[in-house]
N, CA and C atoms as an extended XYZ file, in Angstrom:
324
Properties=species:S:1:pos:R:3:atomname:S:1:resname:S:1:resid:I:1 pbc="F F F"
N       -18.874       63.077      -84.990 N   MET     1
C       -18.205       62.199      -84.046 CA  MET     1
C       -19.225       61.498      -83.147 C   MET     1
N       -20.250       62.237      -82.745 N   LYS     2
C       -21.270       61.669      -81.863 CA  LYS     2
C       -22.011       60.533      -82.576 C   LYS     2
N       -22.304       60.711      -83.866 N   LYS     3
C       -22.983       59.670      -84.638 CA  LYS     3
C       -22.116       58.421      -84.736 C   LYS     3
N       -20.814       58.611      -84.887 N   PHE     4
C       -19.889       57.480      -84.969 CA  PHE     4
C       -19.897       56.683      -83.673 C   PHE     4
N       -19.900       57.354      -82.538 N   LEU     5
C       -19.914       56.674      -81.239 CA  LEU     5
C       -21.210       55.893      -81.041 C   LEU     5
N       -22.325       56.471      -81.457 N   VAL     6
C       -23.612       55.774      -81.343 CA  VAL     6
C       -23.608       54.538      -82.238 C   VAL     6
N       -23.126       54.681      -83.458 N   LEU     7
C       -23.042       53.550      -84.386 CA  LEU     7
C       -22.113       52.467      -83.835 C   LEU     7
N       -20.979       52.876      -83.290 N   ALA     8
C       -20.031       51.908      -82.715 CA  ALA     8
C       -20.664       51.158      -81.546 C   ALA     8
N       -21.430       51.849      -80.726 N   ALA     9
C       -22.102       51.209      -79.590 CA  ALA     9
C       -23.149       50.207      -80.075 C   ALA     9
N       -23.879       50.552      -81.112 N   LEU    10
C       -24.889       49.642      -81.652 CA  LEU    10
C       -24.256       48.389      -82.248 C   LEU    10
N       -23.168       48.564      -82.965 N   VAL    11
C       -22.472       47.428      -83.564 CA  VAL    11
C       -21.902       46.543      -82.466 C   VAL    11
N       -21.296       47.149      -81.443 N   ALA    12
C       -20.713       46.376      -80.352 CA  ALA    12
C       -21.783       45.596      -79.593 C   ALA    12
N       -22.976       46.141      -79.495 N   ALA    13
C       -24.062       45.449      -78.800 CA  ALA    13
C       -24.462       44.180      -79.533 C   ALA    13
N       -24.223       44.121      -80.823 N   GLY    14
C       -24.567       42.942      -81.614 CA  GLY    14
C       -23.475       41.892      -81.646 C   GLY    14
N       -22.378       42.139      -80.963 N   CYS    15
C       -21.257       41.204      -80.968 CA  CYS    15
C       -21.498       40.038      -80.017 C   CYS    15
N       -20.907       38.913      -80.361 N   ALA    16
C       -20.981       37.727      -79.506 CA  ALA    16
C       -20.210       37.989      -78.213 C   ALA    16
N       -20.779       37.549      -77.096 N   GLN    17
C       -20.123       37.695      -75.796 CA  GLN    17
C       -19.177       36.528      -75.544 C   GLN    17
N       -18.200       36.766      -74.692 N   GLN    18
C       -17.341       35.674      -74.247 CA  GLN    18
C       -18.194       34.730      -73.397 C   GLN    18
N       -17.958       33.413      -73.466 N   PRO    19
C       -18.805       32.448      -72.765 CA  PRO    19
C       -18.894       32.658      -71.254 C   PRO    19
N       -17.821       33.125      -70.633 N   ASP    20
C       -17.849       33.314      -69.184 CA  ASP    20
C       -18.711       34.500      -68.759 C   ASP    20
N       -19.133       35.323      -69.701 N   ARG    21
C       -19.999       36.464      -69.405 CA  ARG    21
C       -21.477       36.148      -69.645 C   ARG    21
N       -21.767       34.934      -70.073 N   ILE    22
C       -23.145       34.529      -70.361 CA  ILE    22
C       -23.740       33.889      -69.115 C   ILE    22
N       -24.890       34.381      -68.697 N   SER    23
C       -25.562       33.873      -67.499 CA  SER    23
C       -26.427       32.656      -67.824 C   SER    23
N       -26.582       31.823      -66.822 N   ALA    24
C       -27.459       30.652      -66.954 CA  ALA    24
C       -28.913       31.090      -66.964 C   ALA    24
N       -29.740       30.334      -67.647 N   VAL    25
C       -31.189       30.556      -67.596 CA  VAL    25
C       -31.797       29.466      -66.717 C   VAL    25
N       -32.917       29.774      -66.091 N   ASP    26
C       -33.596       28.779      -65.257 CA  ASP    26
C       -34.195       27.690      -66.135 C   ASP    26
N       -34.060       26.474      -65.682 N   VAL    27
C       -34.641       25.330      -66.381 CA  VAL    27
C       -36.065       25.159      -65.869 C   VAL    27
N       -37.006       25.156      -66.771 N   ALA    28
C       -38.424       25.070      -66.402 CA  ALA    28
C       -38.784       23.664      -65.944 C   ALA    28
N       -39.670       23.611      -64.969 N   GLY    29
C       -40.173       22.320      -64.511 CA  GLY    29
C       -39.131       21.511      -63.776 C   GLY    29
N       -39.262       20.218      -63.842 N   ASP    30
C       -38.351       19.297      -63.172 CA  ASP    30
C       -37.938       18.217      -64.173 C   ASP    30
N       -37.062       18.565      -65.127 N   PRO    31
C       -36.737       17.627      -66.195 CA  PRO    31
C       -35.979       16.385      -65.737 C   PRO    31
N       -35.418       16.419      -64.528 N   TYR    32
C       -34.610       15.292      -64.069 CA  TYR    32
C       -35.299       14.487      -62.964 C   TYR    32
N       -36.598       14.688      -62.817 N   ARG    33
C       -37.366       13.914      -61.834 CA  ARG    33
C       -37.297       12.437      -62.224 C   ARG    33
N       -37.035       11.615      -61.257 N   GLY    34
C       -36.982       10.185      -61.522 CA  GLY    34
C       -35.622        9.686      -61.984 C   GLY    34
N       -34.653       10.574      -62.178 N   PHE    35
C       -33.323       10.136      -62.584 CA  PHE    35
C       -32.608        9.534      -61.373 C   PHE    35
N       -31.884        8.451      -61.586 N   SER    36
C       -31.044        7.872      -60.537 CA  SER    36
C       -29.760        8.704      -60.438 C   SER    36
N       -28.979        8.445      -59.397 N   CYS    37
C       -27.711        9.160      -59.251 CA  CYS    37
C       -26.793        8.930      -60.455 C   CYS    37
N       -26.721        7.708      -60.926 N   SER    38
C       -25.851        7.435      -62.079 CA  SER    38
C       -26.363        8.145      -63.336 C   SER    38
N       -27.679        8.226      -63.495 N   GLN    39
C       -28.235        8.949      -64.650 CA  GLN    39
C       -27.963       10.451      -64.527 C   GLN    39
N       -28.084       10.984      -63.322 N   LEU    40
C       -27.800       12.406      -63.110 CA  LEU    40
C       -26.347       12.722      -63.434 C   LEU    40
N       -25.441       11.858      -62.989 N   LYS    41
C       -24.014       12.082      -63.249 CA  LYS    41
C       -23.697       11.959      -64.743 C   LYS    41
N       -24.302       10.988      -65.392 N   ALA    42
C       -24.073       10.809      -66.833 CA  ALA    42
C       -24.600       12.017      -67.609 C   ALA    42
N       -25.767       12.498      -67.226 N   GLU    43
C       -26.343       13.678      -67.883 CA  GLU    43
C       -25.489       14.908      -67.620 C   GLU    43
N       -24.967       15.035      -66.404 N   HIS    44
C       -24.097       16.161      -66.053 CA  HIS    44
C       -22.857       16.154      -66.941 C   HIS    44
N       -22.270       14.982      -67.124 N   LEU    45
C       -21.088       14.855      -67.973 CA  LEU    45
C       -21.412       15.245      -69.412 C   LEU    45
N       -22.531       14.750      -69.925 N   LYS    46
C       -22.930       15.046      -71.307 CA  LYS    46
C       -23.164       16.550      -71.509 C   LYS    46
N       -23.897       17.160      -70.588 N   VAL    47
C       -24.193       18.597      -70.707 CA  VAL    47
C       -22.908       19.415      -70.553 C   VAL    47
N       -22.024       18.988      -69.661 N   SER    48
C       -20.747       19.690      -69.477 CA  SER    48
C       -19.901       19.640      -70.739 C   SER    48
N       -19.880       18.489      -71.395 N   GLN    49
C       -19.122       18.365      -72.640 CA  GLN    49
C       -19.729       19.236      -73.743 C   GLN    49
N       -21.057       19.262      -73.810 N   ASN    50
C       -21.726       20.125      -74.793 CA  ASN    50
C       -21.430       21.592      -74.511 C   ASN    50
N       -21.409       21.956      -73.227 N   LEU    51
C       -21.098       23.337      -72.839 CA  LEU    51
C       -19.672       23.696      -73.236 C   LEU    51
N       -18.740       22.775      -73.034 N   GLU    52
C       -17.350       23.014      -73.423 CA  GLU    52
C       -17.232       23.282      -74.921 C   GLU    52
N       -17.893       22.454      -75.717 N   ALA    53
C       -17.835       22.607      -77.173 CA  ALA    53
C       -18.482       23.927      -77.608 C   ALA    53
N       -19.644       24.240      -77.034 N   ALA    54
C       -20.326       25.496      -77.384 CA  ALA    54
C       -19.498       26.697      -76.941 C   ALA    54
N       -18.827       26.584      -75.788 N   SER    55
C       -17.992       27.686      -75.300 CA  SER    55
C       -16.807       27.931      -76.228 C   SER    55
N       -16.212       26.857      -76.736 N   ALA    56
C       -15.105       27.008      -77.688 CA  ALA    56
C       -15.588       27.709      -78.959 C   ALA    56
N       -16.763       27.311      -79.448 N   ASP    57
C       -17.340       27.959      -80.634 CA  ASP    57
C       -17.651       29.423      -80.343 C   ASP    57
N       -18.155       29.699      -79.136 N   GLN    58
C       -18.518       31.063      -78.771 CA  GLN    58
C       -17.281       31.953      -78.685 C   GLN    58
N       -16.182       31.412      -78.162 N   LYS    59
C       -14.935       32.187      -78.094 CA  LYS    59
C       -14.481       32.573      -79.501 C   LYS    59
N       -14.582       31.615      -80.421 N   LYS    60
C       -14.215       31.902      -81.815 CA  LYS    60
C       -15.126       32.985      -82.394 C   LYS    60
N       -16.420       32.884      -82.112 N   ALA    61
C       -17.375       33.872      -82.623 CA  ALA    61
C       -17.095       35.255      -82.042 C   ALA    61
N       -16.826       35.303      -80.749 N   ALA    62
C       -16.551       36.593      -80.101 CA  ALA    62
C       -15.276       37.216      -80.669 C   ALA    62
N       -14.240       36.407      -80.835 N   ASN    63
C       -12.990       36.917      -81.405 CA  ASN    63
C       -13.175       37.327      -82.861 C   ASN    63
N       -13.976       36.547      -83.597 N   GLY    64
C       -14.272       36.899      -84.986 CA  GLY    64
C       -15.040       38.207      -85.088 C   GLY    64
N       -15.954       38.429      -84.141 N   ASP    65
C       -16.708       39.688      -84.134 CA  ASP    65
C       -15.802       40.877      -83.867 C   ASP    65
N       -14.872       40.709      -82.945 N   VAL    66
C       -13.933       41.802      -82.650 CA  VAL    66
C       -13.141       42.145      -83.909 C   VAL    66
N       -12.657       41.129      -84.577 N   LEU    67
C       -11.891       41.349      -85.805 CA  LEU    67
C       -12.773       41.952      -86.897 C   LEU    67
N       -13.987       41.413      -87.041 N   GLY    68
C       -14.906       41.926      -88.055 CA  GLY    68
C       -15.286       43.382      -87.824 C   GLY    68
N       -15.522       43.729      -86.568 N   VAL    69
C       -15.864       45.121      -86.251 CA  VAL    69
C       -14.660       46.022      -86.526 C   VAL    69
N       -13.474       45.534      -86.188 N   PHE    70
C       -12.264       46.337      -86.421 CA  PHE    70
C       -12.015       46.543      -87.914 C   PHE    70
N       -12.164       45.481      -88.708 N   LEU    71
C       -11.846       45.573      -90.134 CA  LEU    71
C       -13.000       46.103      -90.990 C   LEU    71
N       -14.223       45.657      -90.685 N   LEU    72
C       -15.362       45.978      -91.542 CA  LEU    72
C       -16.429       46.836      -90.876 C   LEU    72
N       -16.349       46.920      -89.551 N   GLY    73
C       -17.392       47.650      -88.833 CA  GLY    73
C       -18.633       46.813      -88.604 C   GLY    73
N       -18.518       45.484      -88.781 N   LEU    74
C       -19.667       44.588      -88.626 CA  LEU    74
C       -19.281       43.361      -87.801 C   LEU    74
N       -20.187       42.896      -86.922 N   PRO    75
C       -19.926       41.665      -86.170 CA  PRO    75
C       -20.208       40.439      -87.047 C   PRO    75
N       -19.272       40.093      -87.886 N   VAL    76
C       -19.448       39.088      -88.927 CA  VAL    76
C       -19.861       37.721      -88.364 C   VAL    76
N       -19.224       37.276      -87.301 N   SER    77
C       -19.542       35.951      -86.750 CA  SER    77
C       -20.981       35.882      -86.250 C   SER    77
N       -21.420       36.901      -85.542 N   SER    78
C       -22.796       36.911      -85.039 CA  SER    78
C       -23.790       36.979      -86.184 C   SER    78
N       -23.449       37.745      -87.202 N   MET    79
C       -24.344       37.896      -88.342 CA  MET    79
C       -24.466       36.600      -89.145 C   MET    79
N       -23.447       35.753      -89.062 N   SER    80
C       -23.479       34.511      -89.834 CA  SER    80
C       -24.005       33.325      -89.016 C   SER    80
N       -24.549       33.595      -87.832 N   GLY    81
C       -25.182       32.544      -87.034 CA  GLY    81
C       -24.241       31.740      -86.161 C   GLY    81
N       -23.052       32.232      -85.929 N   ASN    82
C       -22.081       31.489      -85.115 CA  ASN    82
C       -22.185       31.788      -83.623 C   ASN    82
N       -23.074       32.676      -83.226 N   ASP    83
C       -23.241       33.035      -81.818 CA  ASP    83
C       -23.980       31.912      -81.102 C   ASP    83
N       -23.393       31.358      -80.062 N   LYS    84
C       -23.950       30.220      -79.309 CA  LYS    84
C       -24.454       30.647      -77.932 C   LYS    84
N       -24.800       31.917      -77.769 N   GLU    85
C       -25.185       32.441      -76.460 CA  GLU    85
C       -26.366       31.677      -75.848 C   GLU    85
N       -27.404       31.429      -76.614 N   ALA    86
C       -28.581       30.728      -76.087 CA  ALA    86
C       -28.234       29.296      -75.678 C   ALA    86
N       -27.451       28.617      -76.479 N   THR    87
C       -27.042       27.247      -76.175 CA  THR    87
C       -26.257       27.198      -74.867 C   THR    87
N       -25.371       28.158      -74.684 N   ILE    88
C       -24.552       28.212      -73.472 CA  ILE    88
C       -25.407       28.535      -72.251 C   ILE    88
N       -26.309       29.485      -72.374 N   ALA    89
C       -27.176       29.862      -71.251 CA  ALA    89
C       -28.038       28.682      -70.807 C   ALA    89
N       -28.567       27.940      -71.758 N   ILE    90
C       -29.396       26.772      -71.432 CA  ILE    90
C       -28.548       25.680      -70.787 C   ILE    90
N       -27.375       25.418      -71.338 N   ALA    91
C       -26.499       24.386      -70.775 CA  ALA    91
C       -26.096       24.739      -69.345 C   ALA    91
N       -25.777       25.991      -69.099 N   LYS    92
C       -25.433       26.414      -67.733 CA  LYS    92
C       -26.622       26.228      -66.795 C   LYS    92
N       -27.814       26.517      -67.254 N   GLY    93
C       -29.010       26.313      -66.451 CA  GLY    93
C       -29.243       24.840      -66.149 C   GLY    93
N       -29.023       23.999      -67.146 N   ARG    94
C       -29.186       22.557      -66.942 CA  ARG    94
C       -28.154       22.029      -65.955 C   ARG    94
N       -26.934       22.512      -66.038 N   ILE    95
C       -25.897       22.085      -65.099 CA  ILE    95
C       -26.261       22.518      -63.682 C   ILE    95
N       -26.758       23.734      -63.529 N   ASN    96
C       -27.185       24.200      -62.204 CA  ASN    96
C       -28.272       23.292      -61.638 C   ASN    96
N       -29.241       22.938      -62.476 N   GLU    97
C       -30.332       22.071      -62.029 CA  GLU    97
C       -29.812       20.672      -61.680 C   GLU    97
N       -28.916       20.148      -62.492 N   LEU    98
C       -28.321       18.845      -62.202 CA  LEU    98
C       -27.528       18.883      -60.900 C   LEU    98
N       -26.773       19.950      -60.685 N   ASP    99
C       -26.023       20.093      -59.433 CA  ASP    99
C       -26.959       20.090      -58.231 C   ASP    99
N       -28.094       20.794      -58.348 N   ARG   100
C       -29.069       20.814      -57.253 CA  ARG   100
C       -29.620       19.413      -56.980 C   ARG   100
N       -29.948       18.703      -58.054 N   LYS   101
C       -30.492       17.345      -57.894 CA  LYS   101
C       -29.468       16.407      -57.272 C   LYS   101
N       -28.230       16.478      -57.744 N   ILE   102
C       -27.156       15.615      -57.223 CA  ILE   102
C       -26.927       15.900      -55.738 C   ILE   102
N       -26.927       17.157      -55.380 N   LEU   103
C       -26.745       17.544      -53.981 CA  LEU   103
C       -27.937       17.106      -53.126 C   LEU   103
N       -29.152       17.311      -53.613 N   ALA   104
C       -30.352       16.947      -52.866 CA  ALA   104
C       -30.443       15.437      -52.632 C   ALA   104
N       -29.990       14.671      -53.597 N   ARG   105
C       -30.043       13.202      -53.472 CA  ARG   105
C       -28.804       12.628      -52.791 C   ARG   105
N       -27.857       13.517      -52.493 N   LYS   106
C       -26.605       13.109      -51.816 CA  LYS   106
C       -25.883       12.024      -52.605 C   LYS   106
N       -25.823       12.225      -53.927 N   CYS   107
C       -25.118       11.287      -54.803 CA  CYS   107
C       -23.613       11.394      -54.540 C   CYS   107
N       -22.943       10.276      -54.666 N   LYS   108
C       -21.482       10.263      -54.440 CA  LYS   108
C       -20.765       10.073      -55.739 C   LYS   108
C-alpha cells in the first residue's frame, strides 16, 4: 500500500496544473523600454489574448491528466506535450511588467 501511495504521488506531480495555480515568472531586462502608451496597451491586449488561449489549453490538459491518471495511471496530456505551464508563467510575467509600465507612464 505504501508503494502505491508513493507511485500515486509521483504520477500526480507530473500532472498539468490548473492555469490559476501557475505563478508568473519575472521578465528579464526591460523589454518594453521605449514603447508608447498605445504600444503598451496593444501589447497588453495581445499577451492577454495569448494567455487566455494558453489557459484554455492548460485546463484541457489538466482535466485530461486527471482522467488519464484515473483510467491508466498516467498523466497522458502532460506526457503528450499539451502542458502549457511555461507559456502561461511567461505570459503572466509579461502582463505584470506591462501593468507596471502602464502605471509608471500614467497611460489612460
